[in-house]
């Protein structure tokens, strides 16, 4: 689901149903001002969603916004990691970045390993889950729902893909935006299939 359009569409529909839209003060509200208000509320919602994510993912979101998948100074990464209550070494062990020769960079989806088992991963993060899903979808996607069914529900975060897609679009990272949009557009179907697979496994156990 495109969260921006889902928020903006109903808001803009108001302008086609009424002769005038006014603020509580009685002043006429322009379409431009309405869009600013809608996007402000959407940003607040996404910020609240982000606050509930694991520390590794919160680090990665902030780093991605500034550097994308490119390299950045180790000192910047260390400072940001401390702010997110995580260590750079732990992030590297968690398999989401590389730190070498004073530089740090996030791994691209295609750099994530095949044969990954989320049930044995000791440093599992929503960021890693999202990128493993993108890698799987780009390779054909047949096992993506199975992969998602093995992930703890609190780390299967569909809104993350939209958040990153929005960043990629604003930064002009077209190829990355396409990958993120692939996950965002597929997530609803994957979630339904993953839930069905989890229920089937639980039924077999009992």
PDB file of C-alpha atoms in Angstrom:
ATOM      1  CA  UNK A   1       0.000   0.000   0.000  1.00  0.00           C
ATOM      2  CA  UNK A   2       1.185   3.497  -0.813  1.00  0.00           C
ATOM      3  CA  UNK A   3       0.718   5.174   2.576  1.00  0.00           C
ATOM      4  CA  UNK A   4       1.140   8.675   1.180  1.00  0.00           C
ATOM      5  CA  UNK A   5      -1.596   8.229  -1.404  1.00  0.00           C
ATOM      6  CA  UNK A   6      -3.811   6.507   1.162  1.00  0.00           C
ATOM      7  CA  UNK A   7      -3.488   9.561   3.385  1.00  0.00           C
ATOM      8  CA  UNK A   8      -3.621  12.212   0.674  1.00  0.00           C
ATOM      9  CA  UNK A   9      -6.447  10.735  -1.426  1.00  0.00           C
ATOM     10  CA  UNK A  10      -9.272  11.038   1.148  1.00  0.00           C
ATOM     11  CA  UNK A  11      -7.979  14.425   2.253  1.00  0.00           C
ATOM     12  CA  UNK A  12      -8.009  15.835  -1.259  1.00  0.00           C
ATOM     13  CA  UNK A  13     -11.432  14.277  -1.940  1.00  0.00           C
ATOM     14  CA  UNK A  14     -12.882  16.731   0.583  1.00  0.00           C
ATOM     15  CA  UNK A  15     -12.060  19.592  -1.796  1.00  0.00           C
ATOM     16  CA  UNK A  16     -14.134  18.031  -4.577  1.00  0.00           C
ATOM     17  CA  UNK A  17     -17.188  17.544  -2.357  1.00  0.00           C
ATOM     18  CA  UNK A  18     -17.465  21.004  -0.844  1.00  0.00           C
ATOM     19  CA  UNK A  19     -17.421  24.515  -2.226  1.00  0.00           C
ATOM     20  CA  UNK A  20     -14.868  25.574   0.379  1.00  0.00           C
ATOM     21  CA  UNK A  21     -12.782  23.997   3.124  1.00  0.00           C
ATOM     22  CA  UNK A  22     -12.101  26.202   6.135  1.00  0.00           C
ATOM     23  CA  UNK A  23      -9.897  26.118   9.212  1.00  0.00           C
ATOM     24  CA  UNK A  24     -11.409  26.344  12.744  1.00  0.00           C
ATOM     25  CA  UNK A  25     -10.777  30.091  12.586  1.00  0.00           C
ATOM     26  CA  UNK A  26     -12.995  30.362   9.503  1.00  0.00           C
ATOM     27  CA  UNK A  27     -10.124  31.129   7.130  1.00  0.00           C
ATOM     28  CA  UNK A  28     -10.222  29.267   3.810  1.00  0.00           C
ATOM     29  CA  UNK A  29      -7.771  26.361   3.628  1.00  0.00           C
ATOM     30  CA  UNK A  30      -5.841  25.998   0.363  1.00  0.00           C
ATOM     31  CA  UNK A  31      -4.960  22.655  -1.242  1.00  0.00           C
ATOM     32  CA  UNK A  32      -1.260  23.424  -0.709  1.00  0.00           C
ATOM     33  CA  UNK A  33      -1.819  24.018   3.018  1.00  0.00           C
ATOM     34  CA  UNK A  34      -3.897  20.829   3.278  1.00  0.00           C
ATOM     35  CA  UNK A  35      -1.080  18.803   1.705  1.00  0.00           C
ATOM     36  CA  UNK A  36       1.385  20.244   4.212  1.00  0.00           C
ATOM     37  CA  UNK A  37      -0.901  19.236   7.089  1.00  0.00           C
ATOM     38  CA  UNK A  38      -1.468  15.724   5.711  1.00  0.00           C
ATOM     39  CA  UNK A  39       2.256  15.117   5.151  1.00  0.00           C
ATOM     40  CA  UNK A  40       3.021  16.449   8.629  1.00  0.00           C
ATOM     41  CA  UNK A  41       0.647  13.938  10.219  1.00  0.00           C
ATOM     42  CA  UNK A  42       2.051  11.155   8.015  1.00  0.00           C
ATOM     43  CA  UNK A  43       5.599  12.025   9.149  1.00  0.00           C
ATOM     44  CA  UNK A  44       4.449  11.899  12.793  1.00  0.00           C
ATOM     45  CA  UNK A  45       2.899   8.465  12.211  1.00  0.00           C
ATOM     46  CA  UNK A  46       6.061   7.113  10.583  1.00  0.00           C
ATOM     47  CA  UNK A  47       8.215   8.565  13.383  1.00  0.00           C
ATOM     48  CA  UNK A  48       6.077   6.749  15.952  1.00  0.00           C
ATOM     49  CA  UNK A  49       6.380   3.535  13.945  1.00  0.00           C
ATOM     50  CA  UNK A  50      10.148   3.979  13.777  1.00  0.00           C
ATOM     51  CA  UNK A  51      10.417   4.478  17.548  1.00  0.00           C
ATOM     52  CA  UNK A  52       9.062   0.948  18.043  1.00  0.00           C
ATOM     53  CA  UNK A  53      11.700  -0.655  15.806  1.00  0.00           C
ATOM     54  CA  UNK A  54      14.824  -2.414  17.056  1.00  0.00           C
ATOM     55  CA  UNK A  55      17.961  -0.325  17.580  1.00  0.00           C
ATOM     56  CA  UNK A  56      19.836  -1.829  14.617  1.00  0.00           C
ATOM     57  CA  UNK A  57      17.011  -0.886  12.258  1.00  0.00           C
ATOM     58  CA  UNK A  58      16.736   2.632  13.685  1.00  0.00           C
ATOM     59  CA  UNK A  59      20.479   3.070  13.106  1.00  0.00           C
ATOM     60  CA  UNK A  60      20.201   1.752   9.541  1.00  0.00           C
ATOM     61  CA  UNK A  61      17.285   4.051   8.665  1.00  0.00           C
ATOM     62  CA  UNK A  62      19.207   7.122   9.834  1.00  0.00           C
ATOM     63  CA  UNK A  63      22.405   5.998   8.077  1.00  0.00           C
ATOM     64  CA  UNK A  64      20.536   5.163   4.865  1.00  0.00           C
ATOM     65  CA  UNK A  65      18.924   8.598   4.827  1.00  0.00           C
ATOM     66  CA  UNK A  66      22.348  10.243   4.914  1.00  0.00           C
ATOM     67  CA  UNK A  67      24.573   7.854   2.930  1.00  0.00           C
ATOM     68  CA  UNK A  68      22.302   5.361   1.182  1.00  0.00           C
ATOM     69  CA  UNK A  69      24.337   2.225   0.445  1.00  0.00           C
ATOM     70  CA  UNK A  70      27.452   4.314  -0.018  1.00  0.00           C
ATOM     71  CA  UNK A  71      30.396   4.618   2.360  1.00  0.00           C
ATOM     72  CA  UNK A  72      30.505   6.981   5.296  1.00  0.00           C
ATOM     73  CA  UNK A  73      33.121   7.758   7.998  1.00  0.00           C
ATOM     74  CA  UNK A  74      33.462   5.215  10.806  1.00  0.00           C
ATOM     75  CA  UNK A  75      33.378   8.073  13.313  1.00  0.00           C
ATOM     76  CA  UNK A  76      29.928   9.126  12.098  1.00  0.00           C
ATOM     77  CA  UNK A  77      28.706   5.532  12.348  1.00  0.00           C
ATOM     78  CA  UNK A  78      30.077   5.173  15.863  1.00  0.00           C
ATOM     79  CA  UNK A  79      28.394   8.392  16.997  1.00  0.00           C
ATOM     80  CA  UNK A  80      25.061   7.404  15.463  1.00  0.00           C
ATOM     81  CA  UNK A  81      25.277   3.867  16.847  1.00  0.00           C
ATOM     82  CA  UNK A  82      25.794   5.198  20.376  1.00  0.00           C
ATOM     83  CA  UNK A  83      22.736   7.432  19.935  1.00  0.00           C
ATOM     84  CA  UNK A  84      20.705   4.375  18.908  1.00  0.00           C
ATOM     85  CA  UNK A  85      22.087   2.293  21.815  1.00  0.00           C
ATOM     86  CA  UNK A  86      23.942  -0.215  19.651  1.00  0.00           C
ATOM     87  CA  UNK A  87      27.586  -0.882  18.692  1.00  0.00           C
ATOM     88  CA  UNK A  88      28.996  -0.806  15.156  1.00  0.00           C
ATOM     89  CA  UNK A  89      30.580  -4.213  15.809  1.00  0.00           C
ATOM     90  CA  UNK A  90      27.170  -5.625  16.728  1.00  0.00           C
ATOM     91  CA  UNK A  91      25.669  -4.204  13.532  1.00  0.00           C
ATOM     92  CA  UNK A  92      28.421  -5.844  11.481  1.00  0.00           C
ATOM     93  CA  UNK A  93      27.891  -9.122  13.314  1.00  0.00           C
ATOM     94  CA  UNK A  94      24.180  -8.728  12.601  1.00  0.00           C
ATOM     95  CA  UNK A  95      25.032  -8.785   8.897  1.00  0.00           C
ATOM     96  CA  UNK A  96      23.638  -5.427   7.824  1.00  0.00           C
ATOM     97  CA  UNK A  97      26.851  -3.450   7.237  1.00  0.00           C
ATOM     98  CA  UNK A  98      30.580  -3.631   6.557  1.00  0.00           C
ATOM     99  CA  UNK A  99      33.194  -1.634   8.471  1.00  0.00           C
ATOM    100  CA  UNK A 100      36.655  -1.487   6.898  1.00  0.00           C
ATOM    101  CA  UNK A 101      39.557   0.962   6.664  1.00  0.00           C
ATOM    102  CA  UNK A 102      37.738   3.679   8.571  1.00  0.00           C
ATOM    103  CA  UNK A 103      34.648   3.462   6.364  1.00  0.00           C
ATOM    104  CA  UNK A 104      31.184   1.989   6.948  1.00  0.00           C
ATOM    105  CA  UNK A 105      28.488   1.070   4.452  1.00  0.00           C
ATOM    106  CA  UNK A 106      25.149  -0.737   4.559  1.00  0.00           C
ATOM    107  CA  UNK A 107      24.847  -3.930   2.525  1.00  0.00           C
ATOM    108  CA  UNK A 108      22.681  -3.864  -0.589  1.00  0.00           C
ATOM    109  CA  UNK A 109      19.880  -6.461  -0.843  1.00  0.00           C
ATOM    110  CA  UNK A 110      21.865  -8.580  -3.338  1.00  0.00           C
ATOM    111  CA  UNK A 111      24.763  -8.817  -0.874  1.00  0.00           C
ATOM    112  CA  UNK A 112      22.697 -10.623   1.741  1.00  0.00           C
ATOM    113  CA  UNK A 113      23.458 -14.366   1.892  1.00  0.00           C
ATOM    114  CA  UNK A 114      21.195 -17.046   0.479  1.00  0.00           C
ATOM    115  CA  UNK A 115      20.147 -19.870   2.781  1.00  0.00           C
ATOM    116  CA  UNK A 116      19.538 -17.417   5.607  1.00  0.00           C
ATOM    117  CA  UNK A 117      17.594 -18.867   8.547  1.00  0.00           C
ATOM    118  CA  UNK A 118      15.874 -16.188  10.675  1.00  0.00           C
ATOM    119  CA  UNK A 119      15.209 -18.737  13.416  1.00  0.00           C
ATOM    120  CA  UNK A 120      18.925 -19.217  14.105  1.00  0.00           C
ATOM    121  CA  UNK A 121      19.990 -15.601  13.567  1.00  0.00           C
ATOM    122  CA  UNK A 122      21.197 -14.268  16.952  1.00  0.00           C
ATOM    123  CA  UNK A 123      21.056 -10.598  15.894  1.00  0.00           C
ATOM    124  CA  UNK A 124      17.860 -10.489  13.893  1.00  0.00           C
ATOM    125  CA  UNK A 125      16.568  -7.039  12.888  1.00  0.00           C
ATOM    126  CA  UNK A 126      13.644  -5.679  10.879  1.00  0.00           C
ATOM    127  CA  UNK A 127      16.202  -4.116   8.506  1.00  0.00           C
ATOM    128  CA  UNK A 128      17.789  -7.499   7.784  1.00  0.00           C
ATOM    129  CA  UNK A 129      14.363  -9.094   7.290  1.00  0.00           C
ATOM    130  CA  UNK A 130      13.328  -6.416   4.793  1.00  0.00           C
ATOM    131  CA  UNK A 131      16.531  -6.762   2.765  1.00  0.00           C
ATOM    132  CA  UNK A 132      16.388 -10.547   2.733  1.00  0.00           C
ATOM    133  CA  UNK A 133      12.802 -10.284   1.452  1.00  0.00           C
ATOM    134  CA  UNK A 134      13.876  -7.854  -1.297  1.00  0.00           C
ATOM    135  CA  UNK A 135      16.691 -10.223  -2.332  1.00  0.00           C
ATOM    136  CA  UNK A 136      14.274 -13.156  -2.442  1.00  0.00           C
ATOM    137  CA  UNK A 137      11.629 -11.223  -4.385  1.00  0.00           C
ATOM    138  CA  UNK A 138      14.178 -10.096  -6.974  1.00  0.00           C
ATOM    139  CA  UNK A 139      15.236 -13.705  -7.485  1.00  0.00           C
ATOM    140  CA  UNK A 140      11.692 -14.815  -8.245  1.00  0.00           C
ATOM    141  CA  UNK A 141       9.961 -14.458  -4.919  1.00  0.00           C
ATOM    142  CA  UNK A 142       8.720 -18.044  -4.548  1.00  0.00           C
ATOM    143  CA  UNK A 143      10.138 -18.472  -1.042  1.00  0.00           C
ATOM    144  CA  UNK A 144       9.514 -14.937   0.260  1.00  0.00           C
ATOM    145  CA  UNK A 145       6.282 -15.813   2.092  1.00  0.00           C
ATOM    146  CA  UNK A 146       7.909 -18.877   3.649  1.00  0.00           C
ATOM    147  CA  UNK A 147      10.806 -16.698   4.795  1.00  0.00           C
ATOM    148  CA  UNK A 148       8.431 -14.148   6.304  1.00  0.00           C
ATOM    149  CA  UNK A 149       6.484 -16.874   8.115  1.00  0.00           C
ATOM    150  CA  UNK A 150       9.660 -17.763  10.048  1.00  0.00           C
ATOM    151  CA  UNK A 151      10.218 -14.210  11.275  1.00  0.00           C
ATOM    152  CA  UNK A 152       8.895 -12.982  14.648  1.00  0.00           C
ATOM    153  CA  UNK A 153       5.821 -10.788  13.933  1.00  0.00           C
ATOM    154  CA  UNK A 154       7.366  -7.737  15.629  1.00  0.00           C
ATOM    155  CA  UNK A 155      10.225  -7.772  13.088  1.00  0.00           C
ATOM    156  CA  UNK A 156       8.001  -8.258  10.037  1.00  0.00           C
ATOM    157  CA  UNK A 157       7.501  -4.521   9.551  1.00  0.00           C
ATOM    158  CA  UNK A 158       5.665  -3.588   6.369  1.00  0.00           C
ATOM    159  CA  UNK A 159       5.819   0.178   6.970  1.00  0.00           C
ATOM    160  CA  UNK A 160       9.631   0.071   6.874  1.00  0.00           C
ATOM    161  CA  UNK A 161       9.641  -0.556   3.114  1.00  0.00           C
ATOM    162  CA  UNK A 162       7.467   2.505   2.524  1.00  0.00           C
ATOM    163  CA  UNK A 163       9.635   4.659   4.792  1.00  0.00           C
ATOM    164  CA  UNK A 164      12.780   3.693   2.883  1.00  0.00           C
ATOM    165  CA  UNK A 165      11.044   4.055  -0.478  1.00  0.00           C
ATOM    166  CA  UNK A 166      10.089   7.608   0.479  1.00  0.00           C
ATOM    167  CA  UNK A 167      13.712   8.373   1.396  1.00  0.00           C
ATOM    168  CA  UNK A 168      15.026   6.862  -1.863  1.00  0.00           C
ATOM    169  CA  UNK A 169      12.514   8.856  -3.915  1.00  0.00           C
ATOM    170  CA  UNK A 170      13.410  12.135  -2.202  1.00  0.00           C
ATOM    171  CA  UNK A 171      17.136  11.489  -2.625  1.00  0.00           C
ATOM    172  CA  UNK A 172      16.795  10.542  -6.299  1.00  0.00           C
ATOM    173  CA  UNK A 173      17.977   6.949  -5.779  1.00  0.00           C
ATOM    174  CA  UNK A 174      15.823   5.498  -8.540  1.00  0.00           C
ATOM    175  CA  UNK A 175      17.146   1.922  -8.654  1.00  0.00           C
ATOM    176  CA  UNK A 176      16.958   1.573  -4.870  1.00  0.00           C
ATOM    177  CA  UNK A 177      13.439   3.005  -4.885  1.00  0.00           C
ATOM    178  CA  UNK A 178      12.375   0.304  -7.351  1.00  0.00           C
ATOM    179  CA  UNK A 179      13.652  -2.445  -5.043  1.00  0.00           C
ATOM    180  CA  UNK A 180      11.912  -0.921  -2.033  1.00  0.00           C
ATOM    181  CA  UNK A 181       8.704  -0.409  -3.978  1.00  0.00           C
ATOM    182  CA  UNK A 182       8.825  -4.092  -4.949  1.00  0.00           C
ATOM    183  CA  UNK A 183       8.712  -5.040  -1.270  1.00  0.00           C
ATOM    184  CA  UNK A 184       6.138  -2.391  -0.350  1.00  0.00           C
ATOM    185  CA  UNK A 185       3.857  -3.526  -3.178  1.00  0.00           C
ATOM    186  CA  UNK A 186       4.253  -7.223  -2.338  1.00  0.00           C
ATOM    187  CA  UNK A 187       4.056  -6.995   1.430  1.00  0.00           C
ATOM    188  CA  UNK A 188       0.274  -7.318   1.809  1.00  0.00           C
ATOM    189  CA  UNK A 189       0.208 -10.581  -0.154  1.00  0.00           C
ATOM    190  CA  UNK A 190       3.324 -11.882   1.618  1.00  0.00           C
ATOM    191  CA  UNK A 191       1.829 -11.116   5.022  1.00  0.00           C
ATOM    192  CA  UNK A 192      -1.385 -13.030   4.220  1.00  0.00           C
ATOM    193  CA  UNK A 193       0.560 -16.028   2.892  1.00  0.00           C
ATOM    194  CA  UNK A 194       2.999 -15.979   5.822  1.00  0.00           C
ATOM    195  CA  UNK A 195       0.129 -15.910   8.324  1.00  0.00           C
ATOM    196  CA  UNK A 196      -1.476 -18.871   6.559  1.00  0.00           C
ATOM    197  CA  UNK A 197       1.793 -20.819   6.672  1.00  0.00           C
ATOM    198  CA  UNK A 198       2.296 -20.060  10.378  1.00  0.00           C
ATOM    199  CA  UNK A 199      -1.247 -21.248  11.149  1.00  0.00           C
ATOM    200  CA  UNK A 200      -0.670 -24.450   9.186  1.00  0.00           C
ATOM    201  CA  UNK A 201       2.542 -25.187  11.112  1.00  0.00           C
ATOM    202  CA  UNK A 202       0.873 -24.480  14.459  1.00  0.00           C
ATOM    203  CA  UNK A 203      -2.014 -26.767  13.482  1.00  0.00           C
ATOM    204  CA  UNK A 204       0.429 -29.572  12.766  1.00  0.00           C
ATOM    205  CA  UNK A 205       2.127 -29.072  16.122  1.00  0.00           C
ATOM    206  CA  UNK A 206      -1.139 -29.353  18.004  1.00  0.00           C
TER     207      UNK A 206
END
